[in-house]
Amino acid sequence: MKIFKILPLVLLAPTSLVTSFAQAEASEDGIDISGTLRVNYGYKDYDEASKDKLGDFTFDMAAIKFNGKLGDWGIASEYRFLDGWNMLRYGYGYYDVNPEWQIQLGVTQVPFGNPGFASNSYWFGVPYYLGFEDDYDLGVKGVYSSGAWGTEIAVFKNAEYGASRNERYATDIYSGNVNGTDYYNEETNSFNIRQTYELTYEGGRTLFGASAMVGQIYNSNTGNNGDRYGVALSMDSTYEGWGLQLQVMQYEYDAADAIDSNKIAMSVYAWQYEIASKAQAYSVNLTKTVDFTWGNIKFYNDLGIVTPDVDDESFDTSYQNITGAAISSGPMYTMVDFIMGKNMYASTRSTNHVGLPEVYDGWDKRVNINFGYYF
């Protein structure tokens, strides 16, 4: 809904712009407020309590979003409330330099991999758990779009929250004790660039992308800096209701003064875990959208693989496959997922790592249904 048709964006606009806001047209200026309310059902075939109770039905989250403009200045923000904690997903101001260039300042999306999401399900894809899908950090970003070409260049000073906090939306490097190992690492001083090219044709389009990231890892215990990088090639294609999303990436977290250089700690959604410090990750996602008079259903299968590339040969490959359907009707959006995981954080009983030595042999399975109301 739109309120405050003529509202000065005091935190973004200079004084001269604020004093002239009354001259702006109401149809272009103002703040849109929207939100989300979600509940979730989950069933784990590898958890006796979950099996005995026939799953768990819980409150997922509530969110509020602000999007507003005053002339060439604007803001965008989303804040989420969960059970017992809350966090900022993103929040930034922007300025439209011209029809082709936009500058963003604040907690903004890191340009890496497939724009938006490298997945279709509620469960995300494997890049998310490595810190490379729908990530948000604090810095400045330039967004360029002209014809088929798109370029994003960003410099981030650090993550959106401190490294010792695990209550966060986006996956970041963690500082603290994980599985008996003390970590003192913090993300700092990163540079990102993503180049895309969109090919359009009758019945669909294909978006090709190449991404790169370089940055530092600060050790708060010793004061020394390590390095990190990531590179990715991606493709997102649609044709007459069908969709194919591909991504291949490599990353390395080379932390200074590491106790074990083969692994590093990450955190997200009020938990912390370890990942292989260097690996390749592959995503293959197939979709089919079917339209109905009341809405549509998007059927999908998302496959993700993480292959560790470290000196310790005991580290094992992680797998995640999600078969599901997203049902959209009016303000309701429901995601039904059948999740299979092997040696994978969040998808299996191994809730403490990605790409480390396998603890439980075989595939674990779970069902997740997320009901969302969007307004």
XYZ file of N, CA and C in Angstrom, residues 128 175 367:
9
model
N 24.051 -20.560 -1.007
C 23.591 -19.760 0.130
C 24.354 -20.114 1.402
N 32.735 -15.619 13.982
C 33.789 -15.553 14.975
C 33.256 -16.124 16.283
N 10.506 -33.237 4.663
C 9.450 -32.513 3.939
C 9.268 -31.165 4.614
